[in-house]
């Protein structure tokens, strides 16, 4: 038997759907992302405090603190922060002391300190749909970035087929079924339910199937709009907020951005103080 739970969320479902945080760390695709060392290396060489926007359950924040770096994690979702807190409590005291968690929106935060490194790992920026939100977030970054600090913005490289091809409307498997520690089985699929090409976003669903030990399967739908970006659009956005791109990678091995690169990873520095976008 299948049960339904569905609601369209604004920031990826993280802030209003507790099941998203509950299953996040059991997703092998997330757990195996090859980005952790990339961020930890940047944090080690930053020479000061790090701010992670959209820190989630601490997939990157905890290894960063464990590597000896002080880090503040900001996230809009109390559910994701609660998971992160729970995981931090299992860390040695000195690691816990190097990490601070703050609930907030990355478009309107004020932390009254500056950071040597600000990061947005694994695409939280793509949950911001409007131009006003993008500029508000990047101006907040400008205000919180030390004069010689670095900002790393991590987005996927847009594959144009994903903007219109009906093949993406079909439900496709994200990974094969895994067993949860309590014996339940878990798998995930995803699909695009609407293309909004003129506004550069898709309505997306991530569908979680959880099979209980009595054989009952629950179907949980995380439905949200997801924005896609193009390389020069991002460079212009950054420039409007006083940030200049100094490096651009196509993957976490620091290879250059090419036609078939999966990611667009911008490393930027502050070239001007900006309260508001120009
Ligand atoms: C894909 S997860 C990434 C989490 C973490 N950075 C990682 O790499 O595993 C996206 C995170 O962004 C957060 N998020 C989405 N919109 C946000 C916003 N406007 N302000 C702050 N956090 C936001 C979500 O709550 C979620 O924890």
Coordinates of C-alpha atoms and ligand atoms in Angstrom, one line a residue:
X1 CA 0.0 0.0 0.0
X2 CA 1.3 3.5 -0.8
X3 CA 0.6 6.6 1.2
X4 CA 1.0 10.2 -0.2
X5 CA 2.4 13.3 1.3
X6 CA 2.9 16.3 -1.0
X7 CA 3.3 20.0 -0.8
X8 CA 5.2 22.6 -2.9
X9 CA 8.0 24.1 -0.8
X10 CA 9.9 27.3 -1.3
X11 CA 13.5 26.4 -0.2
X12 CA 13.7 22.7 -1.3
X13 CA 11.4 21.4 1.4
X14 CA 14.1 21.5 4.0
X15 CA 12.4 24.0 6.2
X16 CA 8.9 22.6 6.3
X17 CA 9.2 18.9 5.6
X18 CA 10.9 17.0 8.4
X19 CA 11.4 13.9 6.3
X20 CA 13.9 15.7 4.0
X21 CA 16.3 16.1 7.0
X22 CA 15.5 12.6 8.3
X23 CA 16.7 10.9 5.2
X24 CA 19.4 13.3 3.9
X25 CA 22.4 11.5 5.3
X26 CA 21.2 8.1 4.1
X27 CA 21.4 9.2 0.5
X28 CA 24.6 7.5 -0.9
X29 CA 24.9 10.0 -3.7
X30 CA 25.1 12.9 -1.3
X31 CA 27.3 11.0 1.1
X32 CA 29.8 10.1 -1.7
X33 CA 30.0 13.6 -3.2
X34 CA 33.7 14.3 -4.0
X35 CA 33.5 17.9 -2.6
X36 CA 34.5 17.5 1.1
X37 CA 38.3 17.7 0.7
X38 CA 37.9 20.6 -1.8
X39 CA 36.1 22.7 0.9
X40 CA 38.3 21.5 3.8
X41 CA 41.5 22.5 1.9
X42 CA 40.1 26.0 1.1
X43 CA 39.2 26.3 4.8
X44 CA 42.6 25.2 6.0
X45 CA 44.3 27.8 3.8
X46 CA 41.9 30.6 4.5
X47 CA 43.8 31.6 7.7
X48 CA 40.7 32.5 9.6
X49 CA 37.0 31.9 10.2
X50 CA 34.7 30.2 7.6
X51 CA 31.0 30.9 7.0
X52 CA 29.0 28.1 5.2
X53 CA 25.6 29.3 3.8
X54 CA 23.1 26.4 3.7
X55 CA 25.2 24.1 5.9
X56 CA 22.5 21.5 6.2
X57 CA 23.3 18.5 8.3
X58 CA 27.0 19.4 8.5
X59 CA 28.3 17.1 5.7
X60 CA 31.0 19.7 5.1
X61 CA 30.8 21.8 8.3
X62 CA 31.8 18.9 10.6
X63 CA 34.9 17.7 8.7
X64 CA 35.9 21.4 8.4
X65 CA 35.7 21.8 12.2
X66 CA 37.4 18.5 12.7
X67 CA 40.3 19.7 10.5
X68 CA 40.9 22.5 13.0
X69 CA 39.0 25.4 11.3
X70 CA 36.5 27.7 13.0
X71 CA 33.2 27.6 11.1
X72 CA 29.8 29.2 11.4
X73 CA 27.0 27.3 9.6
X74 CA 23.8 29.2 8.5
X75 CA 20.7 27.4 7.3
X76 CA 17.0 28.2 7.0
X77 CA 15.9 24.7 8.1
X78 CA 15.6 24.0 11.8
X79 CA 15.2 20.3 10.9
X80 CA 18.6 20.2 9.1
X81 CA 20.3 22.2 11.9
X82 CA 18.9 19.8 14.5
X83 CA 20.5 16.9 12.6
X84 CA 23.7 18.8 12.4
X85 CA 23.6 19.6 16.1
X86 CA 23.0 15.9 16.9
X87 CA 26.0 14.9 14.8
X88 CA 28.2 17.6 16.3
X89 CA 27.4 16.4 19.9
X90 CA 29.1 13.1 19.0
X91 CA 32.4 14.9 18.1
X92 CA 35.2 15.7 20.5
X93 CA 34.6 18.9 22.6
X94 CA 37.3 20.9 20.7
X95 CA 35.5 20.2 17.4
X96 CA 32.2 21.2 18.9
X97 CA 33.7 24.4 20.1
X98 CA 35.0 25.3 16.6
X99 CA 31.5 25.2 15.1
X100 CA 28.5 27.5 15.6
X101 CA 25.1 27.1 14.0
X102 CA 22.7 29.9 13.1
X103 CA 19.2 29.7 11.7
X104 CA 18.8 32.3 9.0
X105 CA 18.0 33.1 5.4
X106 CA 21.0 33.5 3.2
X107 CA 19.3 36.5 1.5
X108 CA 19.0 38.6 4.7
X109 CA 21.5 37.6 7.4
X110 CA 23.6 39.9 9.7
X111 CA 26.2 38.2 11.8
X112 CA 28.3 41.3 12.8
X113 CA 31.6 39.7 11.9
X114 CA 33.6 39.1 8.8
X115 CA 35.0 35.8 7.4
X116 CA 38.1 34.8 5.5
X117 CA 36.1 32.3 3.5
X118 CA 32.4 32.1 2.7
X119 CA 31.0 29.0 0.9
X120 CA 27.7 27.8 -0.5
X121 CA 28.4 24.1 -1.1
X122 CA 26.1 21.7 -3.0
X123 CA 23.8 24.3 -4.7
X124 CA 21.7 26.0 -2.0
X125 CA 21.9 29.2 -4.1
X126 CA 19.8 27.4 -6.7
X127 CA 16.9 27.5 -4.3
X128 CA 16.8 31.3 -4.7
X129 CA 14.6 31.9 -7.7
X130 CA 14.3 35.7 -8.3
X131 CA 17.0 38.2 -9.2
X132 CA 16.2 40.2 -6.1
X133 CA 17.0 37.2 -3.9
X134 CA 20.3 36.5 -5.8
X135 CA 21.5 40.1 -5.4
X136 CA 20.3 40.3 -1.7
X137 CA 22.3 37.1 -0.9
X138 CA 25.5 38.3 -2.7
X139 CA 25.4 41.7 -1.1
X140 CA 25.1 40.0 2.3
X141 CA 28.2 37.9 1.3
X142 CA 30.0 41.1 0.3
X143 CA 29.3 42.7 3.8
X144 CA 30.5 39.5 5.6
X145 CA 33.6 38.9 3.5
X146 CA 37.0 40.0 4.8
X147 CA 38.8 42.4 2.4
X148 CA 41.2 39.6 1.3
X149 CA 38.8 36.8 1.9
X150 CA 37.4 34.3 -0.7
X151 CA 33.8 33.4 -1.7
X152 CA 33.0 30.0 -3.3
X153 CA 29.7 29.6 -5.1
X154 CA 28.9 26.1 -6.2
X155 CA 26.3 25.5 -8.9
X156 CA 25.7 22.7 -11.5
X157 CA 26.6 23.5 -15.1
X158 CA 23.2 23.7 -16.9
X159 CA 22.6 21.0 -19.4
X160 CA 20.3 22.6 -21.9
X161 CA 18.3 19.4 -22.5
X162 CA 17.0 19.7 -18.9
X163 CA 15.3 22.9 -19.8
X164 CA 12.7 21.3 -22.2
X165 CA 13.2 17.6 -22.8
X166 CA 10.1 15.6 -21.7
X167 CA 12.4 12.6 -20.9
X168 CA 13.2 14.5 -17.6
X169 CA 9.4 14.4 -16.7
X170 CA 9.7 10.7 -16.2
X171 CA 10.5 9.4 -12.7
X172 CA 14.1 8.2 -12.7
X173 CA 16.0 6.3 -10.0
X174 CA 18.5 8.4 -8.0
X175 CA 20.2 5.3 -6.4
X176 CA 19.3 1.7 -5.7
X177 CA 17.5 0.8 -2.5
X178 CA 19.5 1.0 0.7
X179 CA 18.8 -0.4 4.1
X180 CA 18.3 2.1 7.0
X181 CA 19.9 1.3 10.4
X182 CA 16.4 0.3 11.8
X183 CA 15.8 -2.2 9.0
X184 CA 13.5 -0.1 6.8
X185 CA 14.4 0.1 3.1
X186 CA 14.9 3.5 1.4
X187 CA 15.1 4.6 -2.3
X188 CA 14.7 7.8 -4.1
X189 CA 13.6 9.0 -7.6
X190 CA 13.2 12.4 -9.1
X191 CA 11.4 14.1 -12.0
X192 CA 10.8 17.5 -13.5
X193 CA 7.1 18.4 -13.3
X194 CA 7.2 21.8 -15.2
X195 CA 9.7 23.7 -17.3
X196 CA 9.8 27.5 -16.9
X197 CA 12.4 28.4 -19.5
X198 CA 11.7 32.2 -19.6
X199 CA 12.3 32.3 -15.9
X200 CA 15.2 29.8 -15.8
X201 CA 13.7 27.3 -13.3
X202 CA 12.1 23.9 -13.2
X203 CA 9.6 22.6 -10.8
X204 CA 11.2 19.5 -9.5
X205 CA 10.1 16.5 -7.3
X206 CA 12.4 14.3 -5.3
X207 CA 10.4 11.3 -4.3
X208 CA 11.3 9.3 -1.3
X209 CA 10.1 5.7 -0.9
X210 CA 10.4 4.2 2.6
X211 CA 9.4 0.5 3.0
X212 CA 8.7 -0.5 6.6
X213 CA 9.4 -3.9 8.0
X214 CA 5.7 -4.8 7.7
X215 CA 6.0 -4.3 3.9
X216 CA 4.1 -1.0 3.8
X217 CA 5.7 1.6 1.5
X218 CA 5.3 5.3 2.2
X219 CA 5.8 7.7 -0.7
X220 CA 7.0 11.2 0.4
X221 CA 7.3 14.0 -2.2
X222 CA 9.7 16.9 -1.8
X223 CA 8.5 19.4 -4.5
X224 CA 10.2 22.7 -5.1
X225 CA 11.3 25.1 -7.8
X226 CA 15.0 24.9 -8.8
X227 CA 16.8 27.7 -10.6
X228 CA 19.5 27.1 -13.2
X229 CA 22.3 29.5 -14.1
X230 CA 24.7 30.2 -16.9
X231 CA 28.4 31.1 -16.5
X232 CA 28.4 34.7 -17.6
X233 CA 25.1 35.5 -15.8
X234 CA 26.8 34.4 -12.6
X235 CA 29.9 36.5 -13.3
X236 CA 27.7 39.6 -13.9
X237 CA 25.6 38.9 -10.7
X238 CA 28.8 38.7 -8.7
X239 CA 30.1 41.9 -10.3
X240 CA 26.9 43.8 -9.4
X241 CA 27.6 42.9 -5.8
X242 CA 31.3 43.9 -5.7
X243 CA 32.7 40.4 -6.2
X244 CA 35.3 39.5 -8.9
X245 CA 35.8 35.9 -10.1
X246 CA 39.4 34.8 -9.6
X247 CA 39.1 31.1 -10.4
X248 CA 36.5 29.0 -12.1
X249 CA 36.4 25.2 -11.9
X250 CA 34.3 22.6 -13.6
X251 CA 34.7 20.0 -10.8
X252 CA 36.1 19.5 -7.3
X253 CA 39.4 18.2 -8.7
X254 CA 39.9 21.9 -9.8
X255 CA 39.8 21.1 -13.5
X256 CA 38.8 24.1 -15.7
X257 CA 35.2 24.6 -16.7
X258 CA 34.6 22.8 -20.0
X259 CA 31.6 21.9 -22.2
X260 CA 30.9 18.6 -20.3
X261 CA 31.9 19.7 -16.8
X262 CA 29.2 18.7 -14.2
X263 CA 29.8 21.8 -12.0
X264 CA 30.4 25.5 -12.1
X265 CA 32.5 26.5 -9.1
X266 CA 33.2 30.2 -8.8
X267 CA 36.0 31.4 -6.5
X268 CA 35.6 35.2 -6.0
X269 CA 37.2 38.0 -4.1
X270 CA 35.8 41.3 -2.9
X271 CA 36.8 44.2 -5.3
X272 CA 34.5 46.9 -3.7
X273 CA 32.4 47.2 -0.5
X274 CA 28.7 47.0 -1.5
X275 CA 25.7 47.5 0.7
X276 CA 23.3 47.3 -2.3
X277 CA 23.7 45.9 -5.8
X278 CA 24.4 48.1 -8.8
Ligands
LIG1 C1 21.5 20.4 -0.8 S1 21.4 21.0 0.9 C2 23.2 21.3 1.1 C3 23.6 21.2 2.5 C4 25.1 21.2 2.7 N1 25.7 22.4 2.3 C5 25.8 20.0 2.0 O1 26.6 20.2 1.2 O2 25.4 18.9 2.3 C6 20.7 22.6 0.7 C7 20.6 23.4 2.0 O3 20.3 24.8 1.8 C8 19.4 25.2 2.7 N2 18.7 26.4 2.2 C9 17.9 26.5 1.2 N3 17.5 27.8 1.0 C10 18.1 28.5 2.0 C11 18.1 29.9 2.3 N4 17.3 30.8 1.6 N5 18.8 30.3 3.4 C12 19.6 29.4 4.1 N6 19.6 28.1 3.8 C13 18.9 27.6 2.8 C14 18.5 24.0 3.0 O4 17.8 24.1 4.2 C15 19.5 22.9 2.9 O5 20.0 22.6 4.2

